[in-house]
XYZ file of C-alpha atoms in Angstrom:
357
model
C 21.717 -51.827 10.753
C 23.783 -48.633 10.977
C 21.469 -47.209 13.644
C 21.664 -50.418 15.671
C 25.466 -50.500 15.493
C 25.782 -46.868 16.588
C 23.345 -47.442 19.445
C 25.320 -50.508 20.534
C 28.570 -48.520 20.392
C 27.031 -45.810 22.556
C 25.902 -48.398 25.141
C 29.347 -50.007 25.253
C 31.112 -46.672 25.767
C 28.601 -45.390 28.329
C 28.860 -43.224 30.492
C 31.471 -41.382 28.400
C 29.128 -41.314 25.414
C 26.360 -39.914 27.640
C 28.116 -36.537 27.804
C 27.786 -36.221 24.026
C 24.539 -38.075 23.368
C 22.232 -36.517 25.977
C 21.018 -32.950 25.407
C 18.684 -30.859 27.584
C 16.034 -28.876 25.704
C 14.237 -26.058 27.610
C 10.448 -25.597 27.443
C 10.632 -22.711 24.951
C 12.714 -24.686 22.420
C 12.351 -27.755 20.228
C 15.115 -29.851 18.721
C 14.878 -30.957 15.095
C 16.963 -34.076 14.373
C 18.051 -35.405 10.989
C 18.972 -39.088 11.326
C 20.836 -40.318 8.255
C 19.354 -37.371 6.373
C 15.739 -38.060 7.345
C 13.898 -35.621 9.569
C 12.273 -36.860 12.774
C 9.445 -35.442 14.882
C 10.397 -32.422 17.075
C 12.109 -33.480 20.291
C 11.745 -31.810 23.682
C 11.328 -30.258 26.103
C 13.427 -32.342 28.465
C 16.299 -34.762 27.856
C 16.863 -35.779 24.234
C 19.023 -38.692 23.094
C 21.280 -38.097 20.078
C 23.134 -40.848 18.276
C 26.719 -39.836 17.443
C 27.943 -39.804 13.830
C 24.483 -40.249 12.248
C 22.418 -37.464 13.874
C 22.482 -33.796 12.847
C 20.373 -31.495 14.988
C 19.150 -27.898 15.174
C 17.412 -25.955 17.950
C 14.307 -23.872 17.169
C 13.212 -21.053 19.498
C 9.411 -20.837 19.887
C 9.372 -17.494 21.715
C 8.129 -14.271 20.150
C 10.946 -12.373 18.457
C 11.152 -9.048 16.666
C 13.068 -7.305 13.931
C 12.832 -3.992 12.107
C 12.444 -3.306 8.411
C 15.014 -0.579 7.616
C 13.499 2.705 6.359
C 13.250 2.836 2.570
C 12.230 5.606 0.177
C 8.748 5.229 -1.304
C 6.682 7.348 -3.673
C 3.008 7.541 -2.717
C 0.074 7.769 -5.107
C 0.023 11.584 -4.893
C 3.749 11.939 -5.648
C 5.041 12.390 -2.096
C 8.419 10.809 -1.323
C 8.566 9.337 2.186
C 10.994 7.302 4.230
C 9.029 4.454 5.787
C 10.097 1.551 8.001
C 8.320 -1.021 10.135
C 8.661 -3.078 13.321
C 7.626 -6.732 13.039
C 7.010 -9.304 15.783
C 6.773 -12.999 14.913
C 6.922 -16.506 16.369
C 7.462 -20.045 15.100
C 4.425 -22.342 15.406
C 5.773 -25.324 13.415
C 9.494 -25.994 14.066
C 9.720 -28.676 11.363
C 8.469 -26.368 8.597
C 10.667 -23.508 9.825
C 13.752 -25.691 9.312
C 12.646 -27.445 6.115
C 11.194 -24.534 4.124
C 13.550 -21.596 4.659
C 17.207 -21.191 5.597
C 17.159 -17.789 7.320
C 13.770 -16.981 8.867
C 14.447 -13.359 9.807
C 16.046 -12.414 6.476
C 13.265 -14.070 4.458
C 10.489 -12.532 6.571
C 12.113 -9.076 6.471
C 12.284 -9.202 2.678
C 8.672 -10.381 2.475
C 7.517 -7.591 4.805
C 9.458 -4.942 2.864
C 8.012 -6.063 -0.480
C 4.456 -6.162 0.902
C 4.883 -2.721 2.496
C 6.182 -1.222 -0.761
C 3.377 -2.671 -2.892
C 0.724 -1.434 -0.452
C 1.993 2.087 0.225
C 2.615 3.081 -3.405
C -1.147 2.682 -3.965
C -2.046 5.172 -1.215
C -1.696 8.925 -0.813
C 0.348 10.584 1.928
C -2.819 11.562 3.797
C -4.135 7.976 3.709
C -0.817 6.645 4.996
C -0.788 9.101 7.903
C -4.455 8.626 8.855
C -4.788 4.857 8.281
C -1.409 3.695 9.577
C -2.901 1.170 12.014
C -5.296 -0.274 9.453
C -2.509 -0.557 6.876
C -0.400 -2.394 9.455
C -3.234 -4.887 10.024
C -3.590 -5.373 6.272
C 0.155 -5.990 5.925
C 0.012 -8.510 8.775
C -2.567 -10.593 6.887
C -0.639 -10.382 3.615
C 2.657 -11.384 5.229
C 1.032 -14.277 7.112
C -0.426 -15.602 3.852
C 3.129 -15.980 2.549
C 4.872 -17.142 5.737
C 2.337 -19.670 7.055
C 3.902 -22.335 4.810
C 7.212 -21.658 6.598
C 5.748 -22.530 10.011
C 5.963 -18.874 11.044
C 3.246 -16.472 12.213
C 3.565 -12.681 12.340
C 1.850 -11.242 15.430
C 2.269 -7.501 14.804
C 3.319 -5.062 12.101
C 3.729 -1.408 13.094
C 4.653 1.165 10.466
C 6.981 4.030 11.349
C 7.372 7.089 9.102
C 10.872 8.477 9.436
C 10.393 11.601 7.316
C 8.515 13.178 4.408
C 11.323 13.805 1.901
C 9.125 15.532 -0.697
C 5.588 16.927 -0.314
C 2.770 15.609 -2.521
C 2.189 17.144 -5.938
C -1.453 17.825 -5.166
C -2.366 20.956 -3.169
C -3.316 19.533 0.197
C -4.408 21.993 2.868
C -4.916 20.761 6.404
C -3.044 19.304 9.362
C -1.849 16.354 7.273
C -0.808 18.360 4.212
C 2.312 20.496 3.957
C 2.786 22.170 7.324
C 3.906 25.833 7.387
C 7.037 26.432 9.436
C 6.525 27.149 13.118
C 8.274 30.388 14.158
C 11.308 29.518 16.206
C 11.605 26.055 14.585
C 12.300 26.979 10.937
C 15.431 24.844 10.809
C 13.509 21.586 11.304
C 11.322 19.610 8.915
C 7.526 19.586 9.262
C 7.294 16.268 11.123
C 9.742 17.314 13.852
C 8.016 20.696 14.115
C 4.703 18.974 14.796
C 6.240 16.767 17.495
C 7.967 19.745 19.093
C 4.738 21.749 19.024
C 2.876 18.908 20.746
C 5.620 18.444 23.341
C 5.842 22.112 24.268
C 2.032 22.461 24.457
C 1.982 25.063 21.694
C -1.367 25.802 20.044
C -0.922 25.676 16.276
C -3.636 26.846 13.877
C -3.255 26.586 10.119
C -4.922 28.734 7.491
C -3.918 29.413 3.913
C -4.470 28.857 0.221
C -2.343 27.685 -2.719
C -4.647 27.687 -5.748
C -2.662 30.271 -7.714
C 0.701 28.511 -7.476
C 2.734 28.263 -10.693
C 2.532 25.014 -12.659
C 6.203 24.208 -12.017
C 5.779 24.359 -8.217
C 4.699 21.282 -6.260
C 4.367 22.921 -2.829
C 1.384 24.432 -1.038
C 1.298 28.119 -0.217
C -0.005 28.740 3.307
C -0.312 31.753 5.538
C 0.439 31.400 9.235
C -1.678 33.977 11.089
C -1.009 32.725 14.613
C 1.870 33.847 16.767
C 3.108 31.012 18.994
C 2.741 31.333 22.780
C 5.921 31.522 24.825
C 7.530 28.104 25.257
C 9.655 27.736 28.409
C 11.866 25.053 26.885
C 12.842 27.126 23.839
C 15.986 29.098 24.475
C 14.893 32.082 22.368
C 12.212 32.814 19.780
C 14.585 32.341 16.883
C 15.626 29.683 14.421
C 17.763 28.048 17.126
C 16.086 25.123 18.912
C 17.477 22.780 21.498
C 16.257 19.455 22.782
C 15.095 19.394 26.422
C 17.355 17.990 29.121
C 16.558 14.858 31.105
C 15.121 16.903 34.012
C 12.908 18.869 31.626
C 11.688 15.664 29.970
C 10.718 14.130 33.305
C 8.894 17.311 34.319
C 6.916 17.037 31.079
C 5.983 13.435 31.932
C 4.173 14.268 35.178
C 1.222 16.215 33.628
C 0.259 13.274 31.365
C 0.166 10.668 34.152
C -3.334 9.351 34.811
C -5.209 6.325 36.099
C -6.049 5.390 32.498
C -2.355 5.341 31.593
C -1.585 3.277 34.702
C -4.275 0.800 33.617
C -2.654 0.485 30.172
C 0.929 0.049 31.404
C 0.798 -1.333 34.958
C 4.549 -1.364 35.671
C 7.259 0.653 37.403
C 10.504 1.683 35.709
C 13.956 2.723 36.819
C 15.630 4.819 34.119
C 19.416 5.174 34.221
C 20.387 8.055 31.924
C 23.956 8.373 30.639
C 24.763 12.085 30.381
C 27.145 13.533 27.735
C 29.908 14.008 30.339
C 29.828 10.276 31.146
C 28.012 10.498 34.473
C 24.777 8.683 35.206
C 21.501 10.033 36.587
C 18.705 7.817 37.907
C 14.991 8.560 37.531
C 11.821 6.574 38.120
C 8.459 6.358 36.366
C 5.901 4.472 38.466
C 2.848 3.446 36.430
C 1.831 0.530 38.647
C -0.788 2.109 40.909
C -2.916 5.196 41.492
C -2.386 7.987 38.998
C 1.313 7.250 38.584
C 4.403 9.126 39.729
C 7.676 10.253 38.165
C 10.753 11.879 39.610
C 14.453 11.742 40.257
C 16.106 8.992 42.269
C 15.393 5.343 42.940
C 11.796 4.039 42.835
C 10.100 2.714 45.965
C 10.510 -1.052 46.031
C 11.935 -3.135 43.216
C 11.184 -1.808 39.708
C 9.630 -4.134 37.155
C 12.040 -2.958 34.452
C 15.429 -1.213 34.553
C 16.235 0.872 31.475
C 19.607 2.307 30.532
C 19.758 4.904 27.775
C 21.874 7.873 26.690
C 20.350 11.320 27.200
C 20.267 11.961 23.431
C 18.399 8.693 22.776
C 15.962 9.474 25.624
C 15.210 12.810 23.964
C 14.527 11.039 20.659
C 12.252 8.527 22.417
C 10.122 11.147 24.173
C 9.958 13.431 21.125
C 8.785 10.538 18.925
C 11.892 10.408 16.701
C 12.784 6.915 17.967
C 10.471 4.024 18.803
C 11.176 1.874 21.916
C 11.311 -1.361 19.883
C 13.708 0.141 17.326
C 15.894 1.508 20.136
C 16.034 -1.922 21.777
C 16.785 -3.747 18.507
C 19.603 -1.310 17.665
C 21.144 -1.554 21.145
C 20.488 2.090 22.041
C 18.083 1.039 24.824
C 19.316 -1.537 27.355
C 16.549 -3.463 29.135
C 16.804 -5.507 32.325
C 13.518 -7.260 33.039
C 10.391 -7.994 31.009
C 10.829 -6.703 27.439
C 7.050 -6.667 26.922
C 6.630 -4.261 29.862
C 9.520 -2.126 28.596
C 7.833 -1.681 25.204
C 4.662 -0.495 26.958
C 6.449 2.821 27.549
C 5.255 3.666 24.047
C 1.837 4.343 25.611
C 3.456 7.129 27.656
C 5.048 8.597 24.524
C 1.673 8.542 22.742
C 0.030 10.307 25.699
C 2.662 13.052 25.557
C 2.045 13.524 21.826
C -1.707 13.748 22.265
C -1.498 16.340 25.046
C -1.599 19.895 23.744
């Protein structure tokens, strides 16, 4: 009876009531309506009729979204203390369940992902975490989906990101994934940043050493560095002072890693607007859409697929591996105009620069 009376009132006051009763729902959304407290089937896309006074409604976005799990301190199985975070991509597959089962999807999923990550990583050693990062991410994806499927939500990707190793493992690990001896000229940085800098500057690093006679109270590994580093053009001097490369130097380091394989993985062209410390802006291009790719200063030929705007400091962190593209976008440090999926493919370029020695 109440529904009939409200519908009759809406007809009598039409077309004024039409401005309030008719809603347009785009293809990537669904509208969940509660009529007198009872939920109805998802409405949309298209024009949806709402009855005033007795209908409460909520829009649900079906597109893939992302969030980051803030870095947290964890203690691994071998006693190492690490700061570990994660990037998570998810989408809603059942809009009714997503509204009925949980109030805040992102907050609930972030907490679930953080708990699953903590429970998994404390059972593994530092070496296992570094070597099996991709497999651990796939395992976490399955565990998180087991808990969130009843919410109408599906996690598409979980990517772990190690911010830093705060304390080395108690066991004496010797090797490229154990405690790394300081690189001459980079003593002021921690081991992770030294490795990234060594990769970026094409330095050849060989490790040799032993730590079997260390005192019982010491938890570190004694190593002997018998290799003198080759001259690095981007280091100001061979001393403990180290500076990050400028934008021009970064782009010159991009060109040697361009290849047809990288173009096949990315397949897009980018215009990069870099905000310099003095407030001016420089424009560069990275064309990974054809051939073996090109990079240089100025505007790209034709219309770029993606336009990126980033401060010079954040660009340095991106190319040196200290900042992930998804984390930079989520925190607002990387502005993207165009396809976000293509923008995140720049991570392939960063990986290629790390792998090149």
